[in-house]
Amino acid sequence: YAELLLELSPTLFERWCAHALLHLGRGDPQEALDAIDKIYLEGSGHYTMHLLRAFIHMENRDASGAREELDTCVRLEPVAFEARYLRAFLMMESGEGVAAKEELGKALDSAPGEYRVYLLLARLADDDGDLARTIRHLERARELKPDRAGEIEAVLQRIRE
């Protein structure tokens, strides 16, 4: 996909984004970051560039760098689901459960049918020891994503045992 994007990209900005995706797909996040850095000033107001930089930082296990880029994404596009969802994930991973729940609420405002939000909410409820809420969120995720119902049902069965 990135190679096709590279061929079809009419602007320098898009070409460097495609280079970054190509390097990221090949498992070389540092080269991806170097590619995206070449257009940082031109792309500093582009949501997509900051989201891509966030992915690269996450691949490098740099939660702080990812969080900075996602914060910029939210400033640029306040209703963008991807940035809100990933910010909530990072908040959850760093023990900021209350902030993660708030962020997931905003993500749901952007994409009310997004099952992944309910999976994270279930994990947060489980962390809180709230079995009923965990089950409720998993059941909602199963409703929203029928093609993953088997996997989600297996988790529900383990929890109910």
PDB file of C-alpha atoms in Angstrom:
ATOM      1  CA  TYR A   1       0.000   0.000   0.000  1.00  0.00           C
ATOM      2  CA  ALA A   2       2.741   2.472   0.940  1.00  0.00           C
ATOM      3  CA  GLU A   3       4.605   1.759  -2.310  1.00  0.00           C
ATOM      4  CA  LEU A   4       1.462   2.495  -4.328  1.00  0.00           C
ATOM      5  CA  LEU A   5       0.868   5.630  -2.284  1.00  0.00           C
ATOM      6  CA  LEU A   6       4.434   6.697  -2.998  1.00  0.00           C
ATOM      7  CA  GLU A   7       3.865   6.316  -6.761  1.00  0.00           C
ATOM      8  CA  LEU A   8       0.582   8.230  -6.681  1.00  0.00           C
ATOM      9  CA  SER A   9       1.580  10.980  -4.249  1.00  0.00           C
ATOM     10  CA  PRO A  10       1.547  14.341  -5.990  1.00  0.00           C
ATOM     11  CA  THR A  11       3.060  16.438  -3.181  1.00  0.00           C
ATOM     12  CA  LEU A  12       6.346  16.296  -1.372  1.00  0.00           C
ATOM     13  CA  PHE A  13       4.479  16.051   1.933  1.00  0.00           C
ATOM     14  CA  GLU A  14       2.555  12.976   0.783  1.00  0.00           C
ATOM     15  CA  ARG A  15       5.693  11.369  -0.636  1.00  0.00           C
ATOM     16  CA  TRP A  16       7.578  11.650   2.670  1.00  0.00           C
ATOM     17  CA  CYS A  17       4.534  10.326   4.556  1.00  0.00           C
ATOM     18  CA  ALA A  18       4.516   7.369   2.171  1.00  0.00           C
ATOM     19  CA  HIS A  19       8.266   6.845   2.764  1.00  0.00           C
ATOM     20  CA  ALA A  20       7.617   6.862   6.503  1.00  0.00           C
ATOM     21  CA  LEU A  21       4.819   4.292   6.160  1.00  0.00           C
ATOM     22  CA  LEU A  22       7.052   2.115   4.022  1.00  0.00           C
ATOM     23  CA  HIS A  23       9.846   2.145   6.616  1.00  0.00           C
ATOM     24  CA  LEU A  24       7.394   1.546   9.445  1.00  0.00           C
ATOM     25  CA  GLY A  25       5.908  -1.421   7.577  1.00  0.00           C
ATOM     26  CA  ARG A  26       9.389  -2.840   7.104  1.00  0.00           C
ATOM     27  CA  GLY A  27      10.001  -2.675  10.844  1.00  0.00           C
ATOM     28  CA  ASP A  28      12.339   0.296  10.828  1.00  0.00           C
ATOM     29  CA  PRO A  29      10.687   2.978  12.964  1.00  0.00           C
ATOM     30  CA  GLN A  30      13.813   5.129  13.176  1.00  0.00           C
ATOM     31  CA  GLU A  31      14.018   5.426   9.380  1.00  0.00           C
ATOM     32  CA  ALA A  32      10.296   6.198   9.383  1.00  0.00           C
ATOM     33  CA  LEU A  33      10.828   8.999  11.879  1.00  0.00           C
ATOM     34  CA  ASP A  34      13.774  10.335   9.857  1.00  0.00           C
ATOM     35  CA  ALA A  35      11.580  10.394   6.729  1.00  0.00           C
ATOM     36  CA  ILE A  36       8.735  12.227   8.438  1.00  0.00           C
ATOM     37  CA  ASP A  37      11.159  14.681  10.035  1.00  0.00           C
ATOM     38  CA  LYS A  38      12.128  15.867   6.555  1.00  0.00           C
ATOM     39  CA  ILE A  39       8.694  17.486   6.216  1.00  0.00           C
ATOM     40  CA  TYR A  40       8.051  18.415   9.837  1.00  0.00           C
ATOM     41  CA  LEU A  41       7.904  22.158   9.257  1.00  0.00           C
ATOM     42  CA  GLU A  42       5.746  21.846   6.143  1.00  0.00           C
ATOM     43  CA  GLY A  43       3.467  19.337   7.834  1.00  0.00           C
ATOM     44  CA  SER A  44       3.317  20.788  11.336  1.00  0.00           C
ATOM     45  CA  GLY A  45      -0.348  21.658  10.848  1.00  0.00           C
ATOM     46  CA  HIS A  46      -1.304  18.287   9.359  1.00  0.00           C
ATOM     47  CA  TYR A  47      -3.222  15.875  11.572  1.00  0.00           C
ATOM     48  CA  THR A  48      -2.052  12.898   9.513  1.00  0.00           C
ATOM     49  CA  MET A  49       1.622  13.699   9.959  1.00  0.00           C
ATOM     50  CA  HIS A  50       1.266  13.953  13.735  1.00  0.00           C
ATOM     51  CA  LEU A  51      -0.744  10.736  13.877  1.00  0.00           C
ATOM     52  CA  LEU A  52       1.934   8.971  11.845  1.00  0.00           C
ATOM     53  CA  ARG A  53       4.616  10.368  14.164  1.00  0.00           C
ATOM     54  CA  ALA A  54       2.588   9.060  17.128  1.00  0.00           C
ATOM     55  CA  PHE A  55       2.548   5.570  15.580  1.00  0.00           C
ATOM     56  CA  ILE A  56       6.289   5.739  15.029  1.00  0.00           C
ATOM     57  CA  HIS A  57       6.904   6.811  18.630  1.00  0.00           C
ATOM     58  CA  MET A  58       4.675   3.977  19.839  1.00  0.00           C
ATOM     59  CA  GLU A  59       6.621   1.528  17.701  1.00  0.00           C
ATOM     60  CA  ASN A  60       9.797   2.876  19.345  1.00  0.00           C
ATOM     61  CA  ARG A  61       8.149   2.400  22.765  1.00  0.00           C
ATOM     62  CA  ASP A  62       8.316   6.145  23.344  1.00  0.00           C
ATOM     63  CA  ALA A  63       5.006   6.808  25.104  1.00  0.00           C
ATOM     64  CA  SER A  64       5.930  10.388  25.924  1.00  0.00           C
ATOM     65  CA  GLY A  65       6.693  11.253  22.298  1.00  0.00           C
ATOM     66  CA  ALA A  66       3.527   9.484  21.156  1.00  0.00           C
ATOM     67  CA  ARG A  67       1.463  11.352  23.716  1.00  0.00           C
ATOM     68  CA  GLU A  68       2.864  14.714  22.551  1.00  0.00           C
ATOM     69  CA  GLU A  69       1.964  13.955  18.951  1.00  0.00           C
ATOM     70  CA  LEU A  70      -1.516  12.747  19.909  1.00  0.00           C
ATOM     71  CA  ASP A  71      -2.079  15.889  21.955  1.00  0.00           C
ATOM     72  CA  THR A  72      -1.257  17.876  18.825  1.00  0.00           C
ATOM     73  CA  CYS A  73      -3.639  15.699  16.799  1.00  0.00           C
ATOM     74  CA  VAL A  74      -6.466  16.474  19.210  1.00  0.00           C
ATOM     75  CA  ARG A  75      -5.712  20.199  19.021  1.00  0.00           C
ATOM     76  CA  LEU A  76      -5.816  20.009  15.221  1.00  0.00           C
ATOM     77  CA  GLU A  77      -8.849  17.698  14.954  1.00  0.00           C
ATOM     78  CA  PRO A  78     -10.763  17.623  18.271  1.00  0.00           C
ATOM     79  CA  VAL A  79     -13.243  14.991  17.100  1.00  0.00           C
ATOM     80  CA  ALA A  80     -10.773  12.598  15.446  1.00  0.00           C
ATOM     81  CA  PHE A  81     -11.431   9.123  16.797  1.00  0.00           C
ATOM     82  CA  GLU A  82      -7.970   7.629  16.226  1.00  0.00           C
ATOM     83  CA  ALA A  83      -6.108  10.211  18.283  1.00  0.00           C
ATOM     84  CA  ARG A  84      -8.628  10.080  21.138  1.00  0.00           C
ATOM     85  CA  TYR A  85      -8.569   6.283  21.207  1.00  0.00           C
ATOM     86  CA  LEU A  86      -4.771   6.059  21.196  1.00  0.00           C
ATOM     87  CA  ARG A  87      -4.481   8.773  23.853  1.00  0.00           C
ATOM     88  CA  ALA A  88      -6.882   6.791  26.038  1.00  0.00           C
ATOM     89  CA  PHE A  89      -4.806   3.655  25.504  1.00  0.00           C
ATOM     90  CA  LEU A  90      -1.613   5.449  26.543  1.00  0.00           C
ATOM     91  CA  MET A  91      -3.362   6.965  29.561  1.00  0.00           C
ATOM     92  CA  MET A  92      -4.576   3.528  30.587  1.00  0.00           C
ATOM     93  CA  GLU A  93      -1.105   2.051  30.190  1.00  0.00           C
ATOM     94  CA  SER A  94       0.376   4.772  32.404  1.00  0.00           C
ATOM     95  CA  GLY A  95      -2.181   4.217  35.171  1.00  0.00           C
ATOM     96  CA  GLU A  96      -4.370   7.233  34.399  1.00  0.00           C
ATOM     97  CA  GLY A  97      -7.623   5.287  34.442  1.00  0.00           C
ATOM     98  CA  VAL A  98      -9.933   8.224  35.171  1.00  0.00           C
ATOM     99  CA  ALA A  99      -8.436  10.326  32.369  1.00  0.00           C
ATOM    100  CA  ALA A 100      -8.566   7.319  30.024  1.00  0.00           C
ATOM    101  CA  LYS A 101     -12.306   6.857  30.703  1.00  0.00           C
ATOM    102  CA  GLU A 102     -12.925  10.526  29.971  1.00  0.00           C
ATOM    103  CA  GLU A 103     -10.942  10.308  26.740  1.00  0.00           C
ATOM    104  CA  LEU A 104     -12.822   7.160  25.704  1.00  0.00           C
ATOM    105  CA  GLY A 105     -16.080   9.049  26.242  1.00  0.00           C
ATOM    106  CA  LYS A 106     -14.864  11.672  23.778  1.00  0.00           C
ATOM    107  CA  ALA A 107     -13.808   8.930  21.357  1.00  0.00           C
ATOM    108  CA  LEU A 108     -17.314   7.471  21.564  1.00  0.00           C
ATOM    109  CA  ASP A 109     -18.756  10.895  20.758  1.00  0.00           C
ATOM    110  CA  SER A 110     -16.758  10.757  17.514  1.00  0.00           C
ATOM    111  CA  ALA A 111     -17.476   7.112  16.690  1.00  0.00           C
ATOM    112  CA  PRO A 112     -20.367   5.708  18.741  1.00  0.00           C
ATOM    113  CA  GLY A 113     -20.243   2.308  17.046  1.00  0.00           C
ATOM    114  CA  GLU A 114     -16.539   1.669  17.580  1.00  0.00           C
ATOM    115  CA  TYR A 115     -16.205  -1.656  19.396  1.00  0.00           C
ATOM    116  CA  ARG A 116     -12.558  -1.089  20.392  1.00  0.00           C
ATOM    117  CA  VAL A 117     -13.630   1.629  22.825  1.00  0.00           C
ATOM    118  CA  TYR A 118     -15.770  -0.897  24.672  1.00  0.00           C
ATOM    119  CA  LEU A 119     -12.865  -3.335  24.855  1.00  0.00           C
ATOM    120  CA  LEU A 120     -10.736  -0.665  26.562  1.00  0.00           C
ATOM    121  CA  LEU A 121     -13.621   0.302  28.834  1.00  0.00           C
ATOM    122  CA  ALA A 122     -13.963  -3.376  29.778  1.00  0.00           C
ATOM    123  CA  ARG A 123     -10.273  -3.530  30.641  1.00  0.00           C
ATOM    124  CA  LEU A 124     -10.561  -0.396  32.790  1.00  0.00           C
ATOM    125  CA  ALA A 125     -13.632  -1.816  34.542  1.00  0.00           C
ATOM    126  CA  ASP A 126     -11.733  -5.056  35.139  1.00  0.00           C
ATOM    127  CA  ASP A 127      -8.815  -3.072  36.584  1.00  0.00           C
ATOM    128  CA  ASP A 128     -11.350  -1.452  38.942  1.00  0.00           C
ATOM    129  CA  GLY A 129     -12.689  -4.881  39.931  1.00  0.00           C
ATOM    130  CA  ASP A 130     -16.149  -4.086  38.529  1.00  0.00           C
ATOM    131  CA  LEU A 131     -17.238  -7.415  37.043  1.00  0.00           C
ATOM    132  CA  ALA A 132     -20.736  -6.271  36.017  1.00  0.00           C
ATOM    133  CA  ARG A 133     -19.394  -3.272  34.109  1.00  0.00           C
ATOM    134  CA  THR A 134     -16.659  -5.396  32.512  1.00  0.00           C
ATOM    135  CA  ILE A 135     -19.259  -7.842  31.230  1.00  0.00           C
ATOM    136  CA  ARG A 136     -21.564  -5.059  30.038  1.00  0.00           C
ATOM    137  CA  HIS A 137     -18.762  -3.445  27.998  1.00  0.00           C
ATOM    138  CA  LEU A 138     -17.672  -6.760  26.501  1.00  0.00           C
ATOM    139  CA  GLU A 139     -21.245  -7.599  25.547  1.00  0.00           C
ATOM    140  CA  ARG A 140     -21.567  -4.225  23.820  1.00  0.00           C
ATOM    141  CA  ALA A 141     -18.303  -4.821  21.949  1.00  0.00           C
ATOM    142  CA  ARG A 142     -19.619  -8.223  20.831  1.00  0.00           C
ATOM    143  CA  GLU A 143     -22.840  -6.609  19.546  1.00  0.00           C
ATOM    144  CA  LEU A 144     -20.895  -4.000  17.596  1.00  0.00           C
ATOM    145  CA  LYS A 145     -18.378  -6.411  16.079  1.00  0.00           C
ATOM    146  CA  PRO A 146     -20.160  -9.685  15.230  1.00  0.00           C
ATOM    147  CA  ASP A 147     -17.178 -11.051  13.295  1.00  0.00           C
ATOM    148  CA  ARG A 148     -15.164 -10.998  16.561  1.00  0.00           C
ATOM    149  CA  ALA A 149     -18.049 -12.369  18.656  1.00  0.00           C
ATOM    150  CA  GLY A 150     -16.366 -15.748  19.160  1.00  0.00           C
ATOM    151  CA  GLU A 151     -13.216 -14.214  20.611  1.00  0.00           C
ATOM    152  CA  ILE A 152     -15.151 -11.814  22.817  1.00  0.00           C
ATOM    153  CA  GLU A 153     -17.464 -14.617  23.985  1.00  0.00           C
ATOM    154  CA  ALA A 154     -14.431 -16.691  25.003  1.00  0.00           C
ATOM    155  CA  VAL A 155     -13.231 -13.796  27.178  1.00  0.00           C
ATOM    156  CA  LEU A 156     -16.710 -13.432  28.673  1.00  0.00           C
ATOM    157  CA  GLN A 157     -16.797 -17.133  29.524  1.00  0.00           C
ATOM    158  CA  ARG A 158     -13.430 -16.939  31.291  1.00  0.00           C
ATOM    159  CA  ILE A 159     -14.578 -13.919  33.262  1.00  0.00           C
ATOM    160  CA  ARG A 160     -17.859 -15.545  34.309  1.00  0.00           C
ATOM    161  CA  GLU A 161     -16.123 -18.688  35.608  1.00  0.00           C
TER     162      GLU A 161
END
